[in-house]
Short mmCIF file of C-alpha atoms in Angstrom, two decimals:
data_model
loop_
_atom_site.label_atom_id
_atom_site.label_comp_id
_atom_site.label_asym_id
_atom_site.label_seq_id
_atom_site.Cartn_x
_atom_site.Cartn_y
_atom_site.Cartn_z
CA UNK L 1 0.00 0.00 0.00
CA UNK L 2 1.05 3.47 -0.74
CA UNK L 3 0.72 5.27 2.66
CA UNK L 4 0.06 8.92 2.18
CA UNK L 5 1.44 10.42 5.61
CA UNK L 6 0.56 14.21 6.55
CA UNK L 7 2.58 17.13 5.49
CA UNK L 8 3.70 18.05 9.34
CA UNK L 9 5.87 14.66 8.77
CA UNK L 10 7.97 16.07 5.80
CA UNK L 11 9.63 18.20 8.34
CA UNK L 12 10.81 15.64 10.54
CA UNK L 13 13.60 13.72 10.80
CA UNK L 14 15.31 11.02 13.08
CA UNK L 15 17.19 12.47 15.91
CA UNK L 16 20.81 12.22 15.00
CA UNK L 17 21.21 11.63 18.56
CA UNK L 18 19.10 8.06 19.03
CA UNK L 19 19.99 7.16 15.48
CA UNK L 20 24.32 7.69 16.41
CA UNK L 21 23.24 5.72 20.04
CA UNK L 22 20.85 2.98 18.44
CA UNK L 23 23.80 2.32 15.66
CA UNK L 24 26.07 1.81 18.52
CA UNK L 25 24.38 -0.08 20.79
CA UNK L 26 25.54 -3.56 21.98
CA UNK L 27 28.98 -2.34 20.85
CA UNK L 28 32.16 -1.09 22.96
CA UNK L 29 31.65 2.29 21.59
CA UNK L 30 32.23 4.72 24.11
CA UNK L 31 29.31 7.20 24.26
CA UNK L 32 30.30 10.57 24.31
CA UNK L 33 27.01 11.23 21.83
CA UNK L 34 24.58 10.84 24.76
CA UNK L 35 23.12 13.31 27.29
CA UNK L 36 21.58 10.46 29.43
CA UNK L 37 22.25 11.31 33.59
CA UNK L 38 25.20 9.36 35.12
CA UNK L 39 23.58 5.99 36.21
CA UNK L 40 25.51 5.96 39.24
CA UNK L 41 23.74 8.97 40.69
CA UNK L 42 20.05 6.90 40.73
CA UNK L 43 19.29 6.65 43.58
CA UNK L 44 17.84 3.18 43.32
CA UNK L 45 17.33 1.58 46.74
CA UNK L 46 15.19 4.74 47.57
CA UNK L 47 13.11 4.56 44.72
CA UNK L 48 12.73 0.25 44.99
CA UNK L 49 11.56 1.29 48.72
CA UNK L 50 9.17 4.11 47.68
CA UNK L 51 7.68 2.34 45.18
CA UNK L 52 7.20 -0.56 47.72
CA UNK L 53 5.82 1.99 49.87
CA UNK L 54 3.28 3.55 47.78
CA UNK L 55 1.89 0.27 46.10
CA UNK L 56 1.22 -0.70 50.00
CA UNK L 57 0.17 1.99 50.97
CA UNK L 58 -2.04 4.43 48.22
CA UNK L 59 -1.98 1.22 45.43
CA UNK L 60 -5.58 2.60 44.60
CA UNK L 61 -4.00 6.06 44.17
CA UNK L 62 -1.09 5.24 42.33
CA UNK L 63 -2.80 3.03 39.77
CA UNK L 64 -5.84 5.02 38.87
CA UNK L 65 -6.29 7.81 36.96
CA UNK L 66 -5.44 11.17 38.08
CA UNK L 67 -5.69 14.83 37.30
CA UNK L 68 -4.72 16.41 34.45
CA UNK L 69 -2.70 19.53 36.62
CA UNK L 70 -0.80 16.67 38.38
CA UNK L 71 -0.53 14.84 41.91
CA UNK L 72 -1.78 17.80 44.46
CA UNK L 73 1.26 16.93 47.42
CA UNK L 74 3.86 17.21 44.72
CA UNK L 75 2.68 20.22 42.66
CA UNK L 76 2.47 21.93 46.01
CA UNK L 77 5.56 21.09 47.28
CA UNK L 78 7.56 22.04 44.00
CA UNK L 79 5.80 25.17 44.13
CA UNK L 80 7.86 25.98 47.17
CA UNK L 81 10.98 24.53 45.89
CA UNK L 82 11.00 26.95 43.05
CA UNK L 83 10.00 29.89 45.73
CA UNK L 84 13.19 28.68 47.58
CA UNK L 85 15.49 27.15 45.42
CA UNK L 86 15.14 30.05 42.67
CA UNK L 87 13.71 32.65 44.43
CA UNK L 88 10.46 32.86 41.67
CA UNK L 89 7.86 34.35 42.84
CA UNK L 90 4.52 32.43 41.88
CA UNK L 91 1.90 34.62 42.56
CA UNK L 92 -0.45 34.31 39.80
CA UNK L 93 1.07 31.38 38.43
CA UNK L 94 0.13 27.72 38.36
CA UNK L 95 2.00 24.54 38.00
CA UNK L 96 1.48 21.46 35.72
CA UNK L 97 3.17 17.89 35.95
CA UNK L 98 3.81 16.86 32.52
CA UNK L 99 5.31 14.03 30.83
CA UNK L 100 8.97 15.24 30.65
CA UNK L 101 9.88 18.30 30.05
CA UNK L 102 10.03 17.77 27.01
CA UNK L 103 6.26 17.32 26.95
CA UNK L 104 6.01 20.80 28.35
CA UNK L 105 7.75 22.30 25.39
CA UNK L 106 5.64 20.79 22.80
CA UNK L 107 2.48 22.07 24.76
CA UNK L 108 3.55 25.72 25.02
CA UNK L 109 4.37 25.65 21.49
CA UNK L 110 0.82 24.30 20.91
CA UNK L 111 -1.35 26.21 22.42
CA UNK L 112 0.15 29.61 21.19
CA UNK L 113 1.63 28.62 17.61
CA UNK L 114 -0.37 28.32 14.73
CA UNK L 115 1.33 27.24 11.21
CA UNK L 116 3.46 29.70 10.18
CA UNK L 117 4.07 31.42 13.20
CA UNK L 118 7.59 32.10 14.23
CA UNK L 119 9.82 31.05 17.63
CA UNK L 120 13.02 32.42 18.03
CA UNK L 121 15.78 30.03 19.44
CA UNK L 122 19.29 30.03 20.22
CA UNK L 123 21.07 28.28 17.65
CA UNK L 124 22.65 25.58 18.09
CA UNK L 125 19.58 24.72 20.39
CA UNK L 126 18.44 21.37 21.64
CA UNK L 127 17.19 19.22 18.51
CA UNK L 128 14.34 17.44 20.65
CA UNK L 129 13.10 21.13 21.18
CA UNK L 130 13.49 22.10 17.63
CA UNK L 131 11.79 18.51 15.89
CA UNK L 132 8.48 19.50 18.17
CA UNK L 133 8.66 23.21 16.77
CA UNK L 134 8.83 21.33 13.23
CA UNK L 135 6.50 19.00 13.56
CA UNK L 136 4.05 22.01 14.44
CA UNK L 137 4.85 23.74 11.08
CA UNK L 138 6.22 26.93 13.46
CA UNK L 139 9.07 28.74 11.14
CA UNK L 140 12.25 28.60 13.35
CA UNK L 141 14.26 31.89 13.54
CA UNK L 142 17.97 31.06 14.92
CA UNK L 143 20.05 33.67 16.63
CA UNK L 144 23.38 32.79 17.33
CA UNK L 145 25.27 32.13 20.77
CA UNK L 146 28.16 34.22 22.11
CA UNK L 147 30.19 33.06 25.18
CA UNK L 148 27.61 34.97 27.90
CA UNK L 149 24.44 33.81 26.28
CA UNK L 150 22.39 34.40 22.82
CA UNK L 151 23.36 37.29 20.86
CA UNK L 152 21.19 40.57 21.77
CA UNK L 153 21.34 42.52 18.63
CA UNK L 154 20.30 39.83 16.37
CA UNK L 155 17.68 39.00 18.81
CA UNK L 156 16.21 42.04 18.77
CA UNK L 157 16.70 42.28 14.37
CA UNK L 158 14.38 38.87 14.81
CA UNK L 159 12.12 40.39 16.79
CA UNK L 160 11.31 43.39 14.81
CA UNK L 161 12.14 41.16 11.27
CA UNK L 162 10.48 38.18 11.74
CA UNK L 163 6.61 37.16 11.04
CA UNK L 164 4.48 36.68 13.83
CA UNK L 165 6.62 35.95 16.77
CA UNK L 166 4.91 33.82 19.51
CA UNK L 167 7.67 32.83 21.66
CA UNK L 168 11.42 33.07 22.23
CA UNK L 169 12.81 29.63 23.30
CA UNK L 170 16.29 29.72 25.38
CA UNK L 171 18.05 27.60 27.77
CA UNK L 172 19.88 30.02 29.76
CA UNK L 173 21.69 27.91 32.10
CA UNK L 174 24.71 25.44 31.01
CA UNK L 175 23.10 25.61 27.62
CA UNK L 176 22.24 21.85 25.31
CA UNK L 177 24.51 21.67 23.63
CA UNK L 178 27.33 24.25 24.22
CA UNK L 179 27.01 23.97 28.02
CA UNK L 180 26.82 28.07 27.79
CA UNK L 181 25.46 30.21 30.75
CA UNK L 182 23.46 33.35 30.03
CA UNK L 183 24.85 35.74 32.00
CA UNK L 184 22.57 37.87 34.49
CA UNK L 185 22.80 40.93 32.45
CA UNK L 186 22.33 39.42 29.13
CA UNK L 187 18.96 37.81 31.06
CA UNK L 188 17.74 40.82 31.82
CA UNK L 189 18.21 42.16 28.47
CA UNK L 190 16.22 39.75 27.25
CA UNK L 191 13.76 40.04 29.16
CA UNK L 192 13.67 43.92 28.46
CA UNK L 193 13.40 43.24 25.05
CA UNK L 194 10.25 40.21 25.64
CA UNK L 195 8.20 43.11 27.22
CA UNK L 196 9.08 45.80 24.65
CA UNK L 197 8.12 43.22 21.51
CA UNK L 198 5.21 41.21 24.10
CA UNK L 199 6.90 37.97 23.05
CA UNK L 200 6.19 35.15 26.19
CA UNK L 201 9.71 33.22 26.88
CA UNK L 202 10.04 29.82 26.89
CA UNK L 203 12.28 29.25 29.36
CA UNK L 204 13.78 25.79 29.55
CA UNK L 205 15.53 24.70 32.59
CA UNK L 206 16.42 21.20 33.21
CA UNK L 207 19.82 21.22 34.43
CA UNK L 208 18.92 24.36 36.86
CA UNK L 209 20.09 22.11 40.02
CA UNK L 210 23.53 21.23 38.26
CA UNK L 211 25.67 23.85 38.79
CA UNK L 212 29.15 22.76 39.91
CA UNK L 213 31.46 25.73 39.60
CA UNK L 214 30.58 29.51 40.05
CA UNK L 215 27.70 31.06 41.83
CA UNK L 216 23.73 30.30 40.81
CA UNK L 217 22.03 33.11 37.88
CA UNK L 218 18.98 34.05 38.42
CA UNK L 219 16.27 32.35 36.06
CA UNK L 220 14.24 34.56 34.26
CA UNK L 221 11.22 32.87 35.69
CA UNK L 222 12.98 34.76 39.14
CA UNK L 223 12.58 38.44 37.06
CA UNK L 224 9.39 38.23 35.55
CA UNK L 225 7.48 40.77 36.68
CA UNK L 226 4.76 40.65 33.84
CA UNK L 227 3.52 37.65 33.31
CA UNK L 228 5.92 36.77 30.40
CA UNK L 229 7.69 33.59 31.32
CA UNK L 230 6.99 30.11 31.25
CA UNK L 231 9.40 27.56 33.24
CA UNK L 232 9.35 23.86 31.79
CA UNK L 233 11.98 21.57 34.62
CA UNK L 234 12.73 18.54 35.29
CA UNK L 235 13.76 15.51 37.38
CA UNK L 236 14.69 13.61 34.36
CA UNK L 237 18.57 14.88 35.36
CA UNK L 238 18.48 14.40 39.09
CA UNK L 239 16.47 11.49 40.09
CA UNK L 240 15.55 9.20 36.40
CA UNK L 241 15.29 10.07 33.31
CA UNK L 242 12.86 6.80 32.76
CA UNK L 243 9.81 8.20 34.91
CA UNK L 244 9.39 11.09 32.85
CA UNK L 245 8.38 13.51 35.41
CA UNK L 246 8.63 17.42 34.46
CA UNK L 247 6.52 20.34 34.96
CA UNK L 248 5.63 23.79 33.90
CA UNK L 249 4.91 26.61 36.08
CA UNK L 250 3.18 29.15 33.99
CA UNK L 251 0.46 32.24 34.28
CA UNK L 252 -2.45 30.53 34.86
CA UNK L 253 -4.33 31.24 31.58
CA UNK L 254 -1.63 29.82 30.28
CA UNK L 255 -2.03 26.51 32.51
CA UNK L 256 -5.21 25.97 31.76
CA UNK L 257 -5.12 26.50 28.12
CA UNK L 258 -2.08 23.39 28.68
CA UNK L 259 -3.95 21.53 30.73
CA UNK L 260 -7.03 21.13 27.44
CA UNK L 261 -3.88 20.42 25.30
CA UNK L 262 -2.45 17.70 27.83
CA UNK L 263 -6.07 16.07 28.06
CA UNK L 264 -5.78 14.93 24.21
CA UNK L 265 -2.50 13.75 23.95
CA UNK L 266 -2.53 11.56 27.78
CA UNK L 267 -4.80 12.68 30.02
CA UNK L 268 -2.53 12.97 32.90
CA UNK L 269 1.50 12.03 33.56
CA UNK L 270 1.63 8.57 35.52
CA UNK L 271 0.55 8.67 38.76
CA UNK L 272 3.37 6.69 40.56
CA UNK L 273 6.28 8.71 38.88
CA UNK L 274 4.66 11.48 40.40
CA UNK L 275 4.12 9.80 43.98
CA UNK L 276 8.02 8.67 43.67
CA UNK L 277 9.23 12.39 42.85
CA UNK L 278 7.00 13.75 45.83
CA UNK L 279 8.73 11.09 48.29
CA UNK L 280 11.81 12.17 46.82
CA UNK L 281 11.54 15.75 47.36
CA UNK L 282 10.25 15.31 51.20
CA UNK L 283 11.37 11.88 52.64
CA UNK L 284 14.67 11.86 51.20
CA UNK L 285 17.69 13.57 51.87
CA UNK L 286 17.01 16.02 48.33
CA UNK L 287 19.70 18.26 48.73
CA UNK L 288 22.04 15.60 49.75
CA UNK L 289 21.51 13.75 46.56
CA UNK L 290 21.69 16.85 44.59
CA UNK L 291 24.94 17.63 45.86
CA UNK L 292 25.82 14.13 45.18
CA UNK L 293 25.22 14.52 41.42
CA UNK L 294 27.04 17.93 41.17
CA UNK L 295 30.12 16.34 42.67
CA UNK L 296 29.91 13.33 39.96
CA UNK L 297 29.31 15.95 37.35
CA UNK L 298 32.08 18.36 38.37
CA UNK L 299 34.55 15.37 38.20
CA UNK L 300 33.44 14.22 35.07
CA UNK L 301 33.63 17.45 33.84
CA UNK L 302 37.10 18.23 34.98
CA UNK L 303 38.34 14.82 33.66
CA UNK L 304 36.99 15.29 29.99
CA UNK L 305 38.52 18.77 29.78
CA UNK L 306 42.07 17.72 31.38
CA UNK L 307 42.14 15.19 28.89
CA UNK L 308 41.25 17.61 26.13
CA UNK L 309 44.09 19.93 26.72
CA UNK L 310 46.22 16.83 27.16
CA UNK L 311 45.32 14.59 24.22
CA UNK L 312 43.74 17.68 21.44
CA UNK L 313 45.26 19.88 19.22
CA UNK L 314 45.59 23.75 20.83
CA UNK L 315 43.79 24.55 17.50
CA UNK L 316 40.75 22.73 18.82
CA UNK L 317 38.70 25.34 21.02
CA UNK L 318 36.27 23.93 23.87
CA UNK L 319 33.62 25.78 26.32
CA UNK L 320 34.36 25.19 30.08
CA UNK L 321 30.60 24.81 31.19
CA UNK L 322 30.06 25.72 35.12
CA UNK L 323 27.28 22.73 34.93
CA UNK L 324 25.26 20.63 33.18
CA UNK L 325 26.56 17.73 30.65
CA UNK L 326 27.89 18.75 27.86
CA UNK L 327 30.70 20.68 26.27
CA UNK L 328 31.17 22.10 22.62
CA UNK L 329 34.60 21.58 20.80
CA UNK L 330 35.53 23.56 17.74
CA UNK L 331 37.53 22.07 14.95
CA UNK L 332 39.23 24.39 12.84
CA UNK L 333 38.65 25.96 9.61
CA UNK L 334 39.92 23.86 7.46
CA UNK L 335 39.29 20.74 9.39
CA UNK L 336 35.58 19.02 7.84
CA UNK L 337 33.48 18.50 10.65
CA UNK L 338 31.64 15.69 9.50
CA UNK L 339 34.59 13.75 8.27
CA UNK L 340 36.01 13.91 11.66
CA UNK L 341 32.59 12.51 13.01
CA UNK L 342 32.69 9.63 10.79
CA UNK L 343 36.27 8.84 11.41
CA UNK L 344 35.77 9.24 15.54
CA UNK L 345 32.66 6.86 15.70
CA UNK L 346 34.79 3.75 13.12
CA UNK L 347 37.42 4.59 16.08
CA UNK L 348 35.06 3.72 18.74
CA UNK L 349 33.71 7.15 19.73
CA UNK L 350 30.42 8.33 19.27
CA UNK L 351 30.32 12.39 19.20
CA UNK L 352 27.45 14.03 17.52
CA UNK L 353 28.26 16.79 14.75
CA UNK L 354 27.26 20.17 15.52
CA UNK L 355 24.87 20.51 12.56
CA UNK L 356 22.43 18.57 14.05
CA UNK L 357 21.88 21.29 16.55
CA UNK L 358 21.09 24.22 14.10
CA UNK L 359 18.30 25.70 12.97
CA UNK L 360 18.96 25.38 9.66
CA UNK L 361 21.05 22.23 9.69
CA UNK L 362 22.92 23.10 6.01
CA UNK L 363 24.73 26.23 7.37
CA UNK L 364 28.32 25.65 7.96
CA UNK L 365 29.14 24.27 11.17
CA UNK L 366 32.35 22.97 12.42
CA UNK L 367 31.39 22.01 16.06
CA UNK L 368 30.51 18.52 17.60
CA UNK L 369 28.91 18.14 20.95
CA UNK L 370 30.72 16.59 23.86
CA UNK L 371 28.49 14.79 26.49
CA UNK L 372 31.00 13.72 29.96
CA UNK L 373 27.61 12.28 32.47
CA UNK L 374 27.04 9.29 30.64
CA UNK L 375 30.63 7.54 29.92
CA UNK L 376 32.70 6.53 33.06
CA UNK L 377 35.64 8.09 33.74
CA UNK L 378 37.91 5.61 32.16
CA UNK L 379 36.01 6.00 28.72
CA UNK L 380 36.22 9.67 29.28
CA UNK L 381 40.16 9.17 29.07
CA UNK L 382 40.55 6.77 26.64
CA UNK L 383 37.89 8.28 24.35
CA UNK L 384 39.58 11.83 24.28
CA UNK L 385 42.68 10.06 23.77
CA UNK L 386 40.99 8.46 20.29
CA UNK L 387 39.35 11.85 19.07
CA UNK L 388 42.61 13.59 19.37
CA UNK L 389 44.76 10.59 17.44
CA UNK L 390 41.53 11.00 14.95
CA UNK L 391 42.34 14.71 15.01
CA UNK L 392 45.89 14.00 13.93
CA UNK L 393 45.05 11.48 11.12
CA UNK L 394 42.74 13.82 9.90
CA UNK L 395 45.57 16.79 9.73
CA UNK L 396 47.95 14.21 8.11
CA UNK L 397 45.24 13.78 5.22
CA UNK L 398 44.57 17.15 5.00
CA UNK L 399 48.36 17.64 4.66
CA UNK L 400 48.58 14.81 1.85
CA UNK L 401 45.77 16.32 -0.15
CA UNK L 402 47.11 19.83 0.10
CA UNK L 403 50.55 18.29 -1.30
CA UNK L 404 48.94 16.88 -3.67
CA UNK L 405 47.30 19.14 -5.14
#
C-alpha cells in the first residue's frame, strides 16, 4: 500500500542523537554522543523502597487515573521549591506535571503557535526542542550564541524582522549543547526586550540544580514581573530520566489552556512517577543527593577537559561549562566537521556533529557536541585520547591532499 502520511511529517527527521546511540548499541563504543544522567547517581534503593511503599500503601492512588494539573502533594511542594530554590515568585502562576519536560515544550508551542508562526531560538539549540517546533509547522528563527548567552542585537533584528513571533525559546543555564550560561545581564536584556516586543519566553531549565562551579544566575522565571515567562523543569537529570516527570509553572491562563492540550495527547502524567518524585523531594535527603550529582558531574567534567588539553590539538577550542553535561569543541577551519565525526565513531567514539543542533542544519558548522555524564571516567580518558589521534590522522590527510594538489 502506498501510505500517504501528513505534510507536518515532511519536516521531521530522526534524531541524529538516538539514530548515532541505536547504531552503537551492543557495541564497545564509548558514548560521548549521549546526554543520558550518570547511572551511578540513581538513587535506586530509595526509589525500589518508595515504590514498595506507595503500592502498600495508596496502590488505589497510584494506579488510577489522576488529574490532568498533576498529583496535588507534589505540585504543592515544587511550588515551594521553586519559591526557595530560585527565588520565583509564583503569585499568579500555576503549575502542571507533565510528561517530561520535554512534553512541556511541545504544549507551550501548541497552544500559542499556529502554522506559520515564528519562535526564536538560540542556535545551536536542543534538537528534541526544535523537531516539536517542526513538527508544528512553526518557522524557526535562529540567533546565534556568544560566550555569555544568545546574541542581543540579532535577537532584537528577529524580533522586529520576523513574522508573527509567539515565543522566544532559550536555555539560559549550562546551555544543550554548548554547556553556555546566560549571564545575568544578558537575562535581563532579554527580558527587556520580551516586554518591549510582548513575546512570552520559553524558558527551559532542566539542568537548573547542576551547577558545579561559580555562583547560581537568576532564572528569568525569578525576574518576571509581567507575566511573560513560562518555566518547563525537570527531574529527568536528578532522580531518572525513565519516569518522565517534568513540569511547567506558567500564568495561569496559560495553565489551563495546557492543561485542554495535555487532556488529548494523555490525560494525565503517571501517577506513581509522580508519587516517587513527591517522596523524593520530602522523605529523602534532596539536597544531599543533589549535591551528590554535582560532585559526579564536576569530576566528570574536569576529567573530559584535562584530557582535552592533554590529548587535542591547541587549535581545537572547547567551552568550560560551570554545569550541566555537555561541552562544545571547535575544529578548525579547514578541518571538515563531519569527516572527523565519521572517522571518531569507526574509532570507537560516538560524538554528535554540531549541525544537528542548528536551525537550519545546512549552514556551515564545524562544532561537535561533547556529552562527559554518561561515559565513566575511564572511557572519558581513553575516548579523548581516540578523538585527538583522529584529530591528527585527519591533519595528516589534510596535509597529503594539500601536497597533492
Amino acid at each position: 500500500m502506498n501510505y500517504s502520511f501528513a505534510e507536518r511529517m515532511t519536516a521531521m527527521k530522526p534524531s541524529i542523537i538516538r539514530e548515532i546511540l541505536k547504531s552503537s548499541s551492543g557495541q564497545s563504543v564509548i558514548p560521548f554522543a549521549a546526554g543520558n544522567p550518570a547511572s551511578e547517581t540513581f538513587p535506586l534503593e530509595a526509589i525500589r523502597t518508595f515504590t514498595t511503599q506507595i503500592l502498600a500503601d495508596h496502590p488505589v492512588a497510584a494506579l488510577q487515573y489522576g488529574v490532568t494539573e498533576g498529583y496535588d502533594p507534589l505540585r504543592e511542594h515544587l511550588l515551594e521549591h521553586l519559591q526557595q530554590r530560585f527565588g520565583i515568585d509564583t503569585t499568579g502562576n500555576s503549575l502542571m506535571v507533565v510528561s517530561g519536560a520535554q512534553q512541556g515544550i511541545e504544549l507551550a508551542c501548541k497552544v500559542f503557535c499556529n502554522e506559520g508562526d515564528t519562535i526564536i531560538c538560540e542556535s545551536p539549540s536542543f534538537i528534541g526542542s526544535l523537531n516539536t517546533f517542526r513538527t508544528a509547522g512553526v518557522r524557526l528563527a535562529g540567533v546565534p550564541m556568544e560566550q555569555d548567552g544568545i546574541h542581543l542585537e540579532q535577537l532584537e533584528h528577529a524580533l522586529q524582522t520576523e513574522h508573527n513571533v509567539k515565543l522566544i525559546y532559550l536555555i539560559p543555564s549550562f546551555q544543550n549543547p554548548t554547556g553556555i550560561t546566560t549571564s545575568a545581564e544578558k537575562r535581563k536584556a532579554i527580558y527587556a526586550l520580551a516586554k518591549q516586543y510582548n513575546v512570552v519566553i520559553l524558558e527551559d531549565n532542566p539542568y537548573g540544580e547542576l551547577r558545579f562551579h561559580g555562583d547560581d544566575v537568576p532564572t528569568l522565571k525569578a525576574i518576571d514581573t509581567e507575566q511573560l515567562v513560562i518555566y518547563v523543569g525537570s527531574f529527568s537529570k536528578v532522580l531518572s530520566a525513565g519516569l518522565r516527570v517534568g513540569y511547567v509553572l506558567a500564568p495561569d491562563e496559560i495553565i489551563q489552556k495546557m492543561a485542554v492540550a495535555k487532556q488529548g495527547e494523555d490525560v494525565h502524567t503517571a501517577i506513581l512517577p509522580q508519587m516517587i518524585a513527591h517522596k523524593f523531594m520530602t522523605e529523602y535527603d534532596y539536597e544531599g543527593h543533589i549535591q551528590l550529582v554535582r560532585d559526579v558531574y564536576r569530576r566528570k567534567s574536569d576529567l573530559m577537559r584535562r584530557s582535552l588539553e592533554q590529548h587535542m590539538d591547541a587549535s581545537v577550542a572547547y567551552t568550560q561549562p560551570d554545569g550541566g553535561l555537555f561541552l562544545w569543541c571547535e575544529l578548525p577551519p579547514n578541518m571538515p566537521m563531519l569527516a572527523y565525526c565519521k572517522q571518531a565513531a569507526a574509532s570507537g567514539v560516538a560524538v554528535v556533529p554540531g549541525n544537528a543542533f542548528l536551525v537550519n542544519e545546512s549552514e556551515p558548522c564545524n562544532a561537535l557536541r561533547l556529552n562527559f555524564s554518561t561515559p565513566s571516567d575511564e572511557q572519558i580518558v581513553r575516548g579523548v585520547e581516540i578523538l585527538g589521534q583522529v584529530f591528527t590522522q585527519q591533519q595528516q590527510e589534510l596535509a597529503a591532499s594539500n601536497t597533492e594538489l
